[in-house]
XYZ file of C-alpha atoms in Angstrom:
553
model
C -0.188 -0.135 0.012
C 1.474 3.022 -1.141
C 0.470 6.875 0.652
C 0.178 10.301 -0.400
C 2.374 12.863 0.670
C -1.017 14.175 2.378
C -1.573 10.409 4.003
C 1.756 10.830 4.975
C 1.999 14.505 6.575
C -1.874 13.094 8.297
C -0.101 10.257 9.646
C 3.115 11.039 11.282
C 2.080 14.649 12.093
C -0.325 13.125 14.788
C -0.734 14.588 17.911
C 1.437 13.410 21.312
C 4.689 11.546 19.011
C 7.824 13.184 17.428
C 6.229 15.011 14.790
C 3.514 17.034 16.631
C 2.956 20.893 15.226
C 1.896 24.100 17.139
C 1.087 27.458 16.035
C 3.974 30.266 17.565
C 1.503 32.646 18.721
C -0.692 34.235 15.809
C 1.510 34.022 13.582
C 0.075 31.583 11.612
C 3.878 29.541 10.870
C 4.010 26.603 12.668
C 6.885 25.062 14.235
C 7.673 21.323 15.671
C 6.215 20.420 19.776
C 8.524 18.617 20.649
C 11.512 20.203 19.205
C 14.446 21.382 22.387
C 13.732 25.139 22.912
C 16.903 26.697 22.345
C 20.642 25.088 21.426
C 21.178 24.610 25.543
C 18.301 22.365 25.496
C 19.629 20.179 22.861
C 23.561 20.557 23.945
C 21.601 18.641 27.159
C 20.564 16.438 24.854
C 23.355 15.044 22.871
C 24.193 14.517 26.444
C 22.739 11.209 26.802
C 23.865 10.198 24.801
C 27.336 9.297 26.656
C 29.783 7.769 25.780
C 29.604 7.406 22.529
C 31.627 7.996 19.651
C 30.839 11.565 18.567
C 32.979 12.727 16.043
C 35.241 10.919 14.058
C 38.809 13.124 12.639
C 41.570 11.450 10.997
C 42.807 8.799 14.346
C 41.034 10.846 17.022
C 37.653 10.169 18.189
C 35.243 12.384 20.787
C 32.739 11.327 22.186
C 29.144 12.582 23.999
C 29.838 13.048 26.407
C 33.820 14.818 26.191
C 32.602 17.024 23.634
C 30.138 18.641 26.605
C 32.155 19.224 28.820
C 34.432 20.325 26.686
C 32.099 22.747 24.961
C 31.278 23.616 29.170
C 34.351 24.619 30.306
C 34.731 27.037 27.408
C 31.658 28.262 27.360
C 32.533 29.464 31.378
C 35.520 30.966 30.424
C 34.620 32.858 27.947
C 32.378 34.772 29.886
C 35.007 34.277 33.105
C 37.920 35.291 30.938
C 36.284 37.552 27.807
C 33.284 39.017 29.377
C 31.418 37.615 26.615
C 27.718 38.408 27.164
C 24.568 37.809 26.931
C 24.312 38.729 22.522
C 28.066 39.110 21.624
C 29.598 37.908 18.876
C 31.848 35.985 19.224
C 33.826 34.600 15.121
C 35.105 30.545 14.351
C 36.903 30.244 11.940
C 38.423 27.421 10.906
C 38.637 23.822 8.616
C 36.267 21.163 9.697
C 38.451 19.583 13.373
C 36.399 18.642 16.608
C 36.923 22.291 18.067
C 34.965 24.044 15.933
C 31.356 21.941 16.910
C 33.290 22.421 20.872
C 33.883 25.873 20.252
C 30.009 26.465 18.637
C 28.570 24.948 21.754
C 30.624 27.219 23.972
C 29.264 29.977 21.919
C 26.154 29.073 21.847
C 25.692 27.928 25.844
C 27.134 31.507 26.503
C 23.807 32.903 25.324
C 27.248 34.302 22.424
C 26.343 34.346 18.451
C 27.628 32.285 17.125
C 29.542 33.231 14.077
C 31.223 30.821 11.591
C 33.140 32.120 9.695
C 34.284 30.962 5.761
C 37.487 29.762 6.267
C 38.770 29.810 2.676
C 37.829 33.275 2.549
C 40.563 35.673 1.890
C 42.494 38.347 4.835
C 40.066 41.218 3.320
C 36.657 38.821 3.187
C 37.930 37.490 6.991
C 38.682 41.048 8.214
C 34.902 41.982 6.514
C 33.208 39.067 8.730
C 34.825 39.884 11.444
C 33.930 43.898 11.199
C 30.392 43.755 9.705
C 29.887 40.906 13.101
C 31.254 43.178 15.377
C 32.965 39.737 16.760
C 34.482 40.704 20.689
C 36.777 37.427 19.940
C 38.432 34.910 17.414
C 38.106 31.899 17.799
C 40.138 30.225 14.602
C 42.673 27.805 13.515
C 46.489 28.563 12.862
C 45.897 29.037 9.171
C 43.216 32.112 9.496
C 44.972 32.936 12.468
C 48.057 33.933 10.503
C 44.999 35.897 8.004
C 43.731 37.646 11.495
C 46.222 39.699 12.444
C 46.485 41.684 14.243
C 43.073 42.924 14.707
C 43.087 43.825 17.834
C 40.368 41.136 18.988
C 41.598 37.563 21.419
C 42.148 35.334 19.296
C 42.163 31.756 20.896
C 43.668 28.577 18.470
C 41.857 25.643 18.036
C 43.999 23.797 16.045
C 47.613 24.920 14.646
C 50.301 26.590 14.932
C 50.053 29.240 17.363
C 50.795 33.424 17.237
C 52.942 34.767 20.504
C 50.680 36.245 22.207
C 47.975 33.965 21.483
C 46.022 31.352 23.925
C 45.317 27.411 22.996
C 41.377 25.410 22.794
C 42.513 23.194 25.201
C 45.303 25.943 27.326
C 42.246 27.942 28.354
C 39.658 25.133 28.416
C 41.619 22.830 31.597
C 40.389 21.065 33.614
C 36.837 20.081 32.808
C 33.531 21.412 33.975
C 30.416 19.266 35.215
C 27.443 21.640 34.146
C 27.100 24.842 31.668
C 27.312 28.401 33.232
C 23.335 29.314 33.513
C 22.658 31.881 31.283
C 18.001 32.380 30.281
C 17.686 31.824 26.294
C 14.097 31.826 25.065
C 13.775 30.472 21.255
C 13.633 33.648 20.179
C 16.670 35.275 21.415
C 19.381 35.465 18.206
C 22.031 32.617 18.204
C 23.863 32.949 14.673
C 25.485 34.418 12.130
C 25.933 32.984 8.932
C 27.218 35.003 5.758
C 25.795 33.999 2.442
C 27.981 33.215 -0.121
C 29.127 36.600 -1.922
C 28.684 35.919 -5.464
C 27.780 39.381 -6.333
C 28.167 42.055 -3.939
C 29.769 41.528 -0.432
C 28.278 39.263 1.755
C 25.153 39.872 3.833
C 24.924 38.101 7.998
C 21.761 36.188 8.003
C 20.757 36.310 12.008
C 19.153 33.032 12.759
C 16.928 32.547 16.338
C 17.610 29.411 18.718
C 14.654 28.366 17.128
C 15.533 27.968 14.012
C 19.029 25.599 14.668
C 16.507 23.270 16.919
C 14.100 23.584 14.404
C 16.439 21.537 12.301
C 17.299 17.909 13.776
C 13.114 17.596 13.417
C 12.987 18.084 10.087
C 16.253 15.884 9.585
C 14.441 13.075 11.186
C 10.564 14.014 8.727
C 12.079 14.107 6.027
C 14.155 10.981 6.089
C 11.616 8.288 7.617
C 8.703 10.290 4.994
C 10.812 9.994 2.233
C 10.573 5.706 2.356
C 7.006 5.843 3.499
C 5.013 6.297 -0.229
C 6.741 3.246 -0.919
C 5.054 1.680 2.072
C 7.197 1.844 4.765
C 6.696 1.608 8.143
C 7.026 4.553 10.171
C 7.805 2.725 13.576
C 10.435 0.052 11.506
C 13.056 2.641 11.643
C 16.886 2.045 11.443
C 19.965 2.689 13.987
C 19.171 6.309 14.880
C 23.276 5.900 15.272
C 24.711 5.714 11.666
C 27.742 6.507 10.562
C 27.913 10.244 8.749
C 30.147 11.817 6.850
C 30.562 14.899 5.881
C 31.928 16.261 2.922
C 31.450 20.374 3.415
C 31.863 22.574 5.451
C 30.763 23.383 9.171
C 30.808 26.932 8.440
C 27.126 26.484 5.501
C 23.588 25.907 7.283
C 24.178 22.506 5.478
C 27.671 21.203 7.765
C 26.329 22.377 10.634
C 22.963 21.420 10.310
C 21.652 19.062 8.789
C 25.076 16.690 10.299
C 25.968 18.399 13.254
C 23.038 19.504 15.236
C 21.409 16.834 13.858
C 23.746 14.208 14.355
C 23.703 15.707 18.558
C 20.479 15.005 18.060
C 20.133 11.215 16.990
C 23.808 10.055 19.205
C 24.663 9.075 15.424
C 28.507 9.862 14.612
C 30.165 12.908 12.615
C 32.844 11.814 10.581
C 34.661 14.958 9.727
C 36.879 16.129 7.189
C 38.991 19.207 6.822
C 38.825 19.594 2.909
C 36.330 17.401 -0.007
C 38.906 14.911 -1.937
C 37.047 12.100 -3.471
C 39.741 9.040 -2.758
C 39.662 9.799 1.353
C 36.025 10.415 0.626
C 36.337 6.421 -0.382
C 38.890 5.087 1.471
C 36.616 6.152 5.040
C 33.232 5.158 3.949
C 34.964 1.761 3.892
C 37.078 2.134 6.656
C 34.519 4.509 8.876
C 31.399 1.948 7.946
C 29.912 4.817 5.970
C 25.925 4.436 6.001
C 25.712 8.336 4.959
C 26.712 10.844 2.806
C 25.787 15.200 3.197
C 27.155 17.253 0.768
C 26.621 18.396 -2.171
C 25.395 17.447 -5.891
C 29.282 17.579 -6.518
C 30.731 15.382 -4.519
C 28.071 12.847 -5.225
C 29.398 13.560 -9.528
C 33.056 12.574 -8.098
C 31.995 9.615 -5.357
C 30.065 8.446 -7.633
C 31.942 8.405 -11.147
C 35.959 8.002 -9.693
C 37.517 5.609 -11.330
C 38.974 3.488 -7.907
C 34.733 3.402 -6.867
C 35.045 -0.346 -7.819
C 38.208 -1.125 -5.317
C 36.810 0.492 -2.191
C 33.996 -1.953 0.208
C 31.726 0.501 0.123
C 28.191 -1.741 1.048
C 27.560 0.337 4.439
C 26.896 3.234 3.140
C 23.032 3.294 2.348
C 21.969 6.987 1.380
C 23.483 9.945 -0.838
C 21.955 13.013 0.296
C 22.602 16.564 -1.319
C 21.685 20.029 -1.855
C 22.839 23.409 -1.858
C 22.755 23.680 -5.646
C 20.906 21.977 -7.788
C 21.198 18.942 -8.773
C 19.808 17.504 -12.665
C 17.742 14.252 -12.740
C 20.825 12.718 -14.727
C 22.513 13.077 -11.279
C 19.506 10.430 -9.642
C 19.527 8.104 -12.637
C 24.145 7.361 -12.595
C 24.307 6.613 -8.861
C 21.278 4.418 -9.371
C 24.325 3.053 -12.120
C 27.285 2.817 -10.415
C 25.443 2.735 -6.839
C 22.421 0.690 -7.466
C 19.906 0.008 -4.032
C 20.590 3.090 -2.322
C 18.519 5.420 -1.224
C 18.604 8.744 -2.274
C 17.379 12.602 -0.707
C 17.293 15.775 -2.706
C 16.948 18.346 -0.026
C 16.131 22.278 -0.701
C 17.069 24.918 1.749
C 19.494 27.904 2.541
C 21.298 29.882 4.508
C 18.080 31.528 5.164
C 16.112 28.741 6.217
C 18.916 26.843 8.251
C 18.541 24.667 5.672
C 16.844 21.764 4.916
C 13.174 23.584 3.723
C 11.930 21.054 0.556
C 12.780 17.540 0.154
C 11.971 14.732 -2.214
C 13.782 11.091 -0.911
C 13.440 7.640 -2.825
C 10.338 6.244 -4.250
C 8.530 10.304 -4.750
C 12.895 11.452 -6.322
C 12.469 7.864 -9.060
C 8.811 9.565 -9.614
C 9.998 13.433 -9.553
C 13.894 13.589 -10.149
C 13.611 16.873 -11.329
C 11.874 18.248 -8.977
C 13.710 19.309 -6.122
C 10.339 17.702 -3.691
C 8.113 18.079 -0.901
C 7.977 20.852 1.643
C 7.846 19.936 5.105
C 4.841 19.540 7.243
C 6.117 22.614 8.487
C 6.544 24.303 6.314
C 4.083 26.402 3.887
C 5.628 27.601 -0.569
C 3.943 29.318 -3.232
C 4.745 30.836 -6.366
C 4.300 34.311 -7.531
C 4.607 37.104 -9.440
C 6.726 40.795 -10.404
C 3.584 41.391 -7.772
C 2.788 38.904 -5.465
C -0.178 37.246 -6.983
C -0.180 33.922 -5.584
C -0.223 31.911 -9.647
C -1.345 28.333 -9.637
C -0.105 25.426 -10.319
C 2.579 25.035 -12.800
C 2.642 28.426 -13.118
C 6.962 29.789 -12.719
C 7.227 32.654 -10.591
C 9.435 33.252 -7.724
C 9.596 30.289 -4.417
C 8.658 32.014 -1.433
C 8.633 30.475 2.105
C 7.771 30.293 5.437
C 8.768 27.906 8.694
C 10.482 27.823 12.559
C 13.802 27.704 9.953
C 13.534 31.597 8.695
C 16.038 33.567 9.845
C 14.690 36.361 11.726
C 16.777 38.615 9.294
C 20.142 40.431 7.755
C 22.573 41.981 10.811
C 22.550 45.813 10.128
C 20.894 45.257 6.671
C 16.946 46.020 7.763
C 16.814 47.365 3.658
C 17.829 44.067 2.786
C 15.731 42.397 5.605
C 12.449 44.306 4.233
C 13.151 43.480 0.995
C 13.392 39.489 1.806
C 10.909 38.647 4.165
C 7.590 40.211 2.830
C 4.814 39.800 5.591
C 5.863 36.498 7.837
C 7.592 34.910 3.793
C 11.204 34.692 2.441
C 10.842 35.752 -1.334
C 13.762 33.113 -1.459
C 14.973 34.987 -5.255
C 14.596 31.293 -7.083
C 12.233 30.795 -9.779
C 9.840 27.432 -9.654
C 6.845 26.355 -9.865
C 4.830 24.120 -7.626
C 2.009 20.797 -9.038
C -0.496 19.307 -8.821
C 0.353 16.943 -6.099
C 2.402 20.432 -4.013
C 6.452 19.042 -5.095
C 8.065 22.015 -6.203
C 10.389 22.458 -8.941
C 13.081 24.711 -8.873
C 13.470 26.413 -12.423
C 16.373 29.248 -11.956
C 17.787 31.655 -9.875
C 15.938 35.040 -10.988
C 18.976 36.850 -11.660
C 20.648 33.043 -13.279
C 18.470 33.991 -16.769
C 19.598 34.680 -19.812
C 16.531 36.846 -21.710
C 17.192 36.283 -25.596
C 14.729 37.779 -28.114
C 12.227 38.376 -24.578
C 11.842 34.753 -24.441
C 13.268 33.474 -20.994
C 16.539 30.508 -21.231
C 16.565 28.559 -17.984
C 20.234 27.972 -17.610
C 19.498 25.690 -15.114
C 17.446 23.849 -17.256
C 20.352 23.763 -20.835
C 23.179 23.178 -17.605
C 20.574 20.079 -16.925
C 20.066 18.952 -20.941
C 23.597 18.806 -21.430
C 25.548 16.765 -18.521
C 23.644 14.421 -20.214
C 26.400 14.149 -22.896
C 28.724 11.839 -21.689
C 31.424 13.618 -22.471
C 30.347 16.195 -20.126
C 31.344 16.629 -16.665
C 30.404 19.827 -15.693
C 29.000 22.533 -17.422
C 28.014 25.966 -16.824
C 25.492 28.467 -19.051
C 26.285 32.133 -19.038
C 24.259 35.219 -20.834
C 26.290 36.572 -24.038
C 25.664 40.160 -24.581
C 24.081 41.110 -27.509
C 23.125 44.106 -29.656
C 20.100 42.735 -31.069
C 19.070 39.585 -28.726
C 19.899 41.700 -26.068
C 21.817 37.950 -25.029
C 22.906 34.542 -26.598
C 23.699 31.515 -24.691
C 26.860 30.559 -22.992
C 28.347 28.329 -21.617
C 31.648 27.260 -19.620
C 32.105 23.312 -20.577
C 34.579 21.021 -18.469
C 34.667 17.241 -20.237
C 35.260 14.210 -18.424
C 39.454 12.955 -19.038
C 40.359 11.872 -22.044
C 36.923 13.198 -23.080
C 36.311 14.776 -26.358
C 33.304 16.444 -28.302
C 32.603 19.473 -30.545
C 30.827 22.452 -30.449
C 28.660 21.357 -33.643
C 28.022 17.292 -32.045
C 26.411 19.533 -28.616
C 24.285 22.006 -31.102
C 22.990 19.030 -33.076
C 22.604 16.128 -29.592
C 20.796 19.553 -27.900
C 18.291 20.002 -30.392
C 16.634 16.349 -29.645
C 16.335 17.419 -25.812
C 15.553 22.136 -26.451
C 14.114 24.333 -27.960
C 16.561 25.623 -30.665
C 16.233 29.052 -29.276
C 17.700 27.665 -25.961
C 20.516 25.424 -27.345
C 24.073 27.964 -26.663
C 25.922 29.979 -29.730
C 29.022 29.830 -27.931
C 31.332 27.683 -26.461
C 34.079 27.561 -23.657
C 35.923 24.578 -23.114
C 37.593 24.118 -19.090
C 40.520 22.046 -18.610
C 40.595 22.576 -15.440
C 36.953 22.533 -13.312
C 34.832 24.934 -13.219
C 35.498 28.306 -9.904
C 33.136 26.502 -7.458
C 32.038 28.238 -3.773
C 31.773 26.604 -0.724
C 28.601 26.547 -1.178
C 28.644 24.394 -4.380
C 27.816 26.932 -6.710
C 29.292 28.424 -9.790
C 30.768 31.368 -9.083
C 28.487 32.540 -13.157
C 30.687 35.503 -12.079
C 34.030 35.272 -12.005
C 33.264 32.784 -15.599
C 31.675 35.521 -17.561
C 34.788 38.163 -16.139
C 37.248 34.978 -17.178
C 35.641 34.290 -20.397
C 33.609 37.584 -21.915
C 36.534 39.476 -21.449
C 39.386 35.986 -23.190
C 37.826 37.224 -25.852
C 37.738 41.115 -25.667
């Protein structure tokens, strides 16, 4: 017996269960009733997992109890030694490592606002994040410490080389405390400032609350169970929650922090950290650590299934691949089925402003509708609107808007941007989408990533998905090329698979069978190196336009 999504939602959200929902005041926003009230409560829940292994990094192992006590101690030291008070900002600038999780937990437990900075940023970019957030203390690794000197702020070194005059995290923690410092926190208190990708202009600091953080583990659990039910699976027959997850993306992005770190804190699983993505290393880790779940962006899955040594590794423990943060063409699911058959695949949609996943497509639904990002969580409302903000009907293309308990409260020190993005409680995502008659959402493109050719809109994601069906193409990015008469023509930058070759005419012929003629690229550039992406996995199209168009002038 199979179920519709509305039937599944009704079954899972019955009163008294983990996924029971309630309305927040009179806002119209629904939330998970049994989610922790604030991060301190989530941290206390994590301690219940005791001596189970929480974090794995290289040959290091950290239990839940050890993590709790280190975080509790650091939290006290921040308050007592550095004068950190509720609402103060404390920045983290480190690659993935156990100290990142300890610092994040300690900051929030102290009532301060955690500011995860992009560890890939340059000195100037890091300085911007520190200045914009108004951070009082910086918890960094050795490499980031060099880029941040001198800042005039207190530096705590989590790992790596220690600049003169700085204190190490271990030195500061000293003997471990048993309990968290007493700080009163409410669900609406500010908790995090995650900076948006900043593919154009300066990054904006997305201000999140304790409610935003603590709703996400329940959403992750709900999505996992819901994905199995259309095929008739019993929701009571849950798999062991102590799964081993390999994190292939940075903790300084919401996918890593919320979809992985806080979710594992809640369920009691193991989280295997990579300080940076390397597909060969990932294959070895999956085999050595018995990894059950891989969490990342579509690029990680593409590279994993396409690696020449895939068959040389025992990946029998790997049952689930989850990805999001960037468009996933239907061809990716097809290739996963070919190369790693029998796995559960979940495609999630979320953004910094939604504290990670808000919509997901998994299990049988994903196979039936592989071009959809899925169905909203039970606490998320979605709609599609036109330029005037009017609701559109089924399958009409407009801007995707959503509402839910994980939507941020605004942008740090940017009231104008907040007003433009958050309208009457709804988040304007900036994504063009349509919603079908079954309630499934389809992303057509970014609003600012549309090539307008002679008055016709060409959605880049559609053209890129068609190109990726070609056996010779490893990656592709569609860009607009200025044209006097048409306004823009369609261009594409292509990265071929190793040893493959193809010409413009071959690709035009190939595409003519898949998309309308006006969508077929006129300009082709072939790149020997991989396409540039930000840490969230999104292609840096501004960079590509400048690179290829300046070269042709």
